[in-house]
Amino acid sequence: MNSIVLGDRTEETVRIYFEQAQKTSIKSMLPQKATTVEEAIADYHETLLPTATSYGKTILADGTYVGDIWCYCIDKTDTPNAMLSYCVFDESSWNKGIATSATLLFLKEIKNKYNLESIGAFTFSDNLASIKVLEKSGFELIETFEEDGRESKYYQIGL
């Protein structure tokens, strides 16, 4: 059993994550906003501002950095909500419950930090591992749709 904790992101972890996320196995399941490491670092610095609408943590399994988890589009208006994303880039850590454990920890943290009422998540319909993480974490399927020729799913959880 792995000991899962969430850690703080740093420029160094952003660099590592960006490099790891270039793997074909990850890029095919998780679209990347940043196209260069410099863009990724600039995006990270924006998350540190008081007006940031995204927030992230690193995922550590037995003390080893294996991925990231974050929320974005944080909306603190009438019905506070956000969107969730995560990636365990270390393939030797796949199928061990690490992403599910990290998701459960992160949901507690962001609920308290932002007083969110709900959080949503998109995933491709063929990303069975992500679907499993979301469902084990209590998310419910809201909609299946096609975008850019690829079937996707939208999940949501009330906090």
PDB file of C-alpha atoms in Angstrom:
ATOM      1  CA  MET A   1       0.000   0.000   0.000  1.00  0.00           C
ATOM      2  CA  ASN A   2       1.310   3.401  -0.957  1.00  0.00           C
ATOM      3  CA  SER A   3       1.300   6.368   1.397  1.00  0.00           C
ATOM      4  CA  ILE A   4      -0.286   9.168  -0.644  1.00  0.00           C
ATOM      5  CA  VAL A   5       0.182  12.823   0.280  1.00  0.00           C
ATOM      6  CA  LEU A   6      -0.286  16.067  -1.591  1.00  0.00           C
ATOM      7  CA  GLY A   7       2.645  18.450  -1.806  1.00  0.00           C
ATOM      8  CA  ASP A   8       3.279  21.980  -2.972  1.00  0.00           C
ATOM      9  CA  ARG A   9       4.076  22.675  -6.594  1.00  0.00           C
ATOM     10  CA  THR A  10       7.362  24.422  -7.397  1.00  0.00           C
ATOM     11  CA  GLU A  11       9.051  25.557 -10.598  1.00  0.00           C
ATOM     12  CA  GLU A  12      11.050  22.329 -10.492  1.00  0.00           C
ATOM     13  CA  THR A  13       7.963  20.110 -10.232  1.00  0.00           C
ATOM     14  CA  VAL A  14       6.328  22.113 -13.046  1.00  0.00           C
ATOM     15  CA  ARG A  15       9.373  21.379 -15.234  1.00  0.00           C
ATOM     16  CA  ILE A  16       9.284  17.678 -14.364  1.00  0.00           C
ATOM     17  CA  TYR A  17       5.539  17.465 -14.937  1.00  0.00           C
ATOM     18  CA  PHE A  18       5.783  19.234 -18.309  1.00  0.00           C
ATOM     19  CA  GLU A  19       8.503  16.843 -19.502  1.00  0.00           C
ATOM     20  CA  GLN A  20       6.639  13.764 -18.270  1.00  0.00           C
ATOM     21  CA  ALA A  21       3.343  14.944 -19.801  1.00  0.00           C
ATOM     22  CA  GLN A  22       4.940  14.856 -23.259  1.00  0.00           C
ATOM     23  CA  LYS A  23       4.725  11.048 -23.269  1.00  0.00           C
ATOM     24  CA  THR A  24       2.365   9.816 -25.987  1.00  0.00           C
ATOM     25  CA  SER A  25       0.443   7.710 -23.460  1.00  0.00           C
ATOM     26  CA  ILE A  26      -0.367  10.858 -21.478  1.00  0.00           C
ATOM     27  CA  LYS A  27      -0.830  13.369 -24.307  1.00  0.00           C
ATOM     28  CA  SER A  28      -3.427  11.116 -25.927  1.00  0.00           C
ATOM     29  CA  MET A  29      -5.589  11.186 -22.775  1.00  0.00           C
ATOM     30  CA  LEU A  30      -4.874  14.618 -21.294  1.00  0.00           C
ATOM     31  CA  PRO A  31      -4.757  17.654 -23.583  1.00  0.00           C
ATOM     32  CA  GLN A  32      -2.063  20.125 -22.559  1.00  0.00           C
ATOM     33  CA  LYS A  33      -2.627  23.890 -22.523  1.00  0.00           C
ATOM     34  CA  ALA A  34       1.049  24.871 -22.341  1.00  0.00           C
ATOM     35  CA  THR A  35       3.139  24.086 -25.406  1.00  0.00           C
ATOM     36  CA  THR A  36       6.506  24.994 -23.846  1.00  0.00           C
ATOM     37  CA  VAL A  37       8.011  24.621 -20.397  1.00  0.00           C
ATOM     38  CA  GLU A  38       8.222  28.418 -20.219  1.00  0.00           C
ATOM     39  CA  GLU A  39       4.449  28.657 -20.752  1.00  0.00           C
ATOM     40  CA  ALA A  40       3.906  26.022 -18.070  1.00  0.00           C
ATOM     41  CA  ILE A  41       6.051  27.976 -15.593  1.00  0.00           C
ATOM     42  CA  ALA A  42       4.236  31.231 -16.437  1.00  0.00           C
ATOM     43  CA  ASP A  43       0.897  29.443 -15.858  1.00  0.00           C
ATOM     44  CA  TYR A  44       2.222  28.157 -12.522  1.00  0.00           C
ATOM     45  CA  HIS A  45       3.173  31.697 -11.434  1.00  0.00           C
ATOM     46  CA  GLU A  46      -0.369  32.853 -12.246  1.00  0.00           C
ATOM     47  CA  THR A  47      -1.720  30.241  -9.801  1.00  0.00           C
ATOM     48  CA  LEU A  48       0.204  31.975  -7.022  1.00  0.00           C
ATOM     49  CA  LEU A  49      -1.621  35.291  -7.461  1.00  0.00           C
ATOM     50  CA  PRO A  50      -4.495  36.227  -5.118  1.00  0.00           C
ATOM     51  CA  THR A  51      -6.808  36.420  -8.148  1.00  0.00           C
ATOM     52  CA  ALA A  52      -5.894  32.931  -9.402  1.00  0.00           C
ATOM     53  CA  THR A  53      -8.696  30.756 -10.735  1.00  0.00           C
ATOM     54  CA  SER A  54      -6.656  27.563 -10.564  1.00  0.00           C
ATOM     55  CA  TYR A  55      -4.905  25.713  -7.768  1.00  0.00           C
ATOM     56  CA  GLY A  56      -2.772  22.602  -7.831  1.00  0.00           C
ATOM     57  CA  LYS A  57      -0.768  20.166  -5.757  1.00  0.00           C
ATOM     58  CA  THR A  58       1.773  17.465  -6.453  1.00  0.00           C
ATOM     59  CA  ILE A  59       0.962  13.814  -5.808  1.00  0.00           C
ATOM     60  CA  LEU A  60       3.563  11.973  -3.732  1.00  0.00           C
ATOM     61  CA  ALA A  61       3.450   8.192  -3.369  1.00  0.00           C
ATOM     62  CA  ASP A  62       5.745   6.902  -0.635  1.00  0.00           C
ATOM     63  CA  GLY A  63       7.608  10.222  -0.851  1.00  0.00           C
ATOM     64  CA  THR A  64       8.153  10.067  -4.627  1.00  0.00           C
ATOM     65  CA  TYR A  65       6.677  12.684  -6.952  1.00  0.00           C
ATOM     66  CA  VAL A  66       4.400  10.769  -9.355  1.00  0.00           C
ATOM     67  CA  GLY A  67       1.922  13.342 -10.688  1.00  0.00           C
ATOM     68  CA  ASP A  68      -0.190  16.450 -10.232  1.00  0.00           C
ATOM     69  CA  ILE A  69      -3.784  17.234  -9.338  1.00  0.00           C
ATOM     70  CA  TRP A  70      -5.441  20.594  -9.817  1.00  0.00           C
ATOM     71  CA  CYS A  71      -8.664  22.495 -10.120  1.00  0.00           C
ATOM     72  CA  TYR A  72      -9.311  25.258 -12.598  1.00  0.00           C
ATOM     73  CA  CYS A  73     -12.107  27.656 -13.554  1.00  0.00           C
ATOM     74  CA  ILE A  74     -12.629  28.254  -9.836  1.00  0.00           C
ATOM     75  CA  ASP A  75     -15.864  30.219  -9.571  1.00  0.00           C
ATOM     76  CA  LYS A  76     -16.655  31.671  -6.145  1.00  0.00           C
ATOM     77  CA  THR A  77     -19.944  33.365  -7.110  1.00  0.00           C
ATOM     78  CA  ASP A  78     -23.489  32.258  -6.180  1.00  0.00           C
ATOM     79  CA  THR A  79     -22.849  28.529  -6.640  1.00  0.00           C
ATOM     80  CA  PRO A  80     -19.109  28.031  -5.980  1.00  0.00           C
ATOM     81  CA  ASN A  81     -17.673  25.368  -8.290  1.00  0.00           C
ATOM     82  CA  ALA A  82     -14.570  24.359 -10.220  1.00  0.00           C
ATOM     83  CA  MET A  83     -13.230  21.757 -12.618  1.00  0.00           C
ATOM     84  CA  LEU A  84     -10.838  18.953 -11.645  1.00  0.00           C
ATOM     85  CA  SER A  85      -7.923  17.432 -13.499  1.00  0.00           C
ATOM     86  CA  TYR A  86      -5.175  15.031 -12.476  1.00  0.00           C
ATOM     87  CA  CYS A  87      -2.353  13.050 -13.980  1.00  0.00           C
ATOM     88  CA  VAL A  88      -0.176  10.310 -12.561  1.00  0.00           C
ATOM     89  CA  PHE A  89       2.687  10.448 -15.058  1.00  0.00           C
ATOM     90  CA  ASP A  90       4.754   7.678 -13.469  1.00  0.00           C
ATOM     91  CA  GLU A  91       3.514   4.590 -15.332  1.00  0.00           C
ATOM     92  CA  SER A  92       4.790   2.246 -12.602  1.00  0.00           C
ATOM     93  CA  SER A  93       2.274   3.983 -10.309  1.00  0.00           C
ATOM     94  CA  TRP A  94      -0.736   3.283 -12.534  1.00  0.00           C
ATOM     95  CA  ASN A  95      -3.574   0.998 -11.390  1.00  0.00           C
ATOM     96  CA  LYS A  96      -2.582   1.212  -7.723  1.00  0.00           C
ATOM     97  CA  GLY A  97      -5.310   3.566  -6.467  1.00  0.00           C
ATOM     98  CA  ILE A  98      -2.937   6.516  -6.252  1.00  0.00           C
ATOM     99  CA  ALA A  99      -5.038   8.894  -8.377  1.00  0.00           C
ATOM    100  CA  THR A 100      -8.187   7.931  -6.456  1.00  0.00           C
ATOM    101  CA  SER A 101      -6.521   8.516  -3.077  1.00  0.00           C
ATOM    102  CA  ALA A 102      -5.092  11.833  -4.282  1.00  0.00           C
ATOM    103  CA  THR A 103      -8.493  12.885  -5.639  1.00  0.00           C
ATOM    104  CA  LEU A 104     -10.227  12.185  -2.329  1.00  0.00           C
ATOM    105  CA  LEU A 105      -7.563  14.169  -0.429  1.00  0.00           C
ATOM    106  CA  PHE A 106      -7.716  17.041  -2.907  1.00  0.00           C
ATOM    107  CA  LEU A 107     -11.520  17.256  -2.847  1.00  0.00           C
ATOM    108  CA  LYS A 108     -11.429  17.734   0.937  1.00  0.00           C
ATOM    109  CA  GLU A 109      -8.742  20.391   0.628  1.00  0.00           C
ATOM    110  CA  ILE A 110     -10.406  22.472  -2.083  1.00  0.00           C
ATOM    111  CA  LYS A 111     -13.830  22.213  -0.478  1.00  0.00           C
ATOM    112  CA  ASN A 112     -12.398  23.835   2.654  1.00  0.00           C
ATOM    113  CA  LYS A 113     -10.119  26.272   0.808  1.00  0.00           C
ATOM    114  CA  TYR A 114     -12.739  27.604  -1.629  1.00  0.00           C
ATOM    115  CA  ASN A 115     -16.073  26.582  -0.035  1.00  0.00           C
ATOM    116  CA  LEU A 116     -17.016  24.835  -3.277  1.00  0.00           C
ATOM    117  CA  GLU A 117     -20.446  23.287  -3.636  1.00  0.00           C
ATOM    118  CA  SER A 118     -19.567  21.116  -6.626  1.00  0.00           C
ATOM    119  CA  ILE A 119     -16.718  20.143  -8.892  1.00  0.00           C
ATOM    120  CA  GLY A 120     -16.832  18.779 -12.408  1.00  0.00           C
ATOM    121  CA  ALA A 121     -14.431  16.774 -14.543  1.00  0.00           C
ATOM    122  CA  PHE A 122     -14.171  15.946 -18.228  1.00  0.00           C
ATOM    123  CA  THR A 123     -12.557  12.789 -19.565  1.00  0.00           C
ATOM    124  CA  PHE A 124     -12.414  11.013 -22.874  1.00  0.00           C
ATOM    125  CA  SER A 125     -14.772   8.036 -23.023  1.00  0.00           C
ATOM    126  CA  ASP A 126     -11.861   5.698 -23.816  1.00  0.00           C
ATOM    127  CA  ASN A 127      -9.901   6.831 -20.737  1.00  0.00           C
ATOM    128  CA  LEU A 128     -11.130   3.953 -18.599  1.00  0.00           C
ATOM    129  CA  ALA A 129      -8.608   4.613 -15.826  1.00  0.00           C
ATOM    130  CA  SER A 130      -9.849   8.182 -15.366  1.00  0.00           C
ATOM    131  CA  ILE A 131     -13.480   7.058 -15.435  1.00  0.00           C
ATOM    132  CA  LYS A 132     -12.660   4.540 -12.699  1.00  0.00           C
ATOM    133  CA  VAL A 133     -10.971   7.240 -10.571  1.00  0.00           C
ATOM    134  CA  LEU A 134     -13.930   9.596 -10.911  1.00  0.00           C
ATOM    135  CA  GLU A 135     -16.541   6.959 -10.131  1.00  0.00           C
ATOM    136  CA  LYS A 136     -14.601   5.581  -7.135  1.00  0.00           C
ATOM    137  CA  SER A 137     -14.279   9.160  -5.860  1.00  0.00           C
ATOM    138  CA  GLY A 138     -18.057   9.646  -5.917  1.00  0.00           C
ATOM    139  CA  PHE A 139     -18.490  11.565  -9.171  1.00  0.00           C
ATOM    140  CA  GLU A 140     -21.647  10.917 -11.169  1.00  0.00           C
ATOM    141  CA  LEU A 141     -21.867  10.829 -14.955  1.00  0.00           C
ATOM    142  CA  ILE A 142     -23.847  13.860 -16.121  1.00  0.00           C
ATOM    143  CA  GLU A 143     -23.374  13.798 -19.882  1.00  0.00           C
ATOM    144  CA  THR A 144     -21.706  11.952 -22.751  1.00  0.00           C
ATOM    145  CA  PHE A 145     -20.954  14.075 -25.804  1.00  0.00           C
ATOM    146  CA  GLU A 146     -18.741  14.291 -28.856  1.00  0.00           C
ATOM    147  CA  GLU A 147     -16.221  17.072 -29.361  1.00  0.00           C
ATOM    148  CA  ASP A 148     -13.734  17.325 -32.210  1.00  0.00           C
ATOM    149  CA  GLY A 149     -14.731  13.814 -33.295  1.00  0.00           C
ATOM    150  CA  ARG A 150     -13.958  12.205 -29.935  1.00  0.00           C
ATOM    151  CA  GLU A 151     -16.507  10.980 -27.408  1.00  0.00           C
ATOM    152  CA  SER A 152     -16.120  12.517 -23.961  1.00  0.00           C
ATOM    153  CA  LYS A 153     -17.847  12.352 -20.607  1.00  0.00           C
ATOM    154  CA  TYR A 154     -18.678  15.014 -18.051  1.00  0.00           C
ATOM    155  CA  TYR A 155     -18.804  13.992 -14.378  1.00  0.00           C
ATOM    156  CA  GLN A 156     -19.778  16.038 -11.337  1.00  0.00           C
ATOM    157  CA  ILE A 157     -19.797  15.684  -7.556  1.00  0.00           C
ATOM    158  CA  GLY A 158     -21.493  17.750  -4.887  1.00  0.00           C
ATOM    159  CA  LEU A 159     -19.174  18.636  -2.035  1.00  0.00           C
TER     160      LEU A 159
END
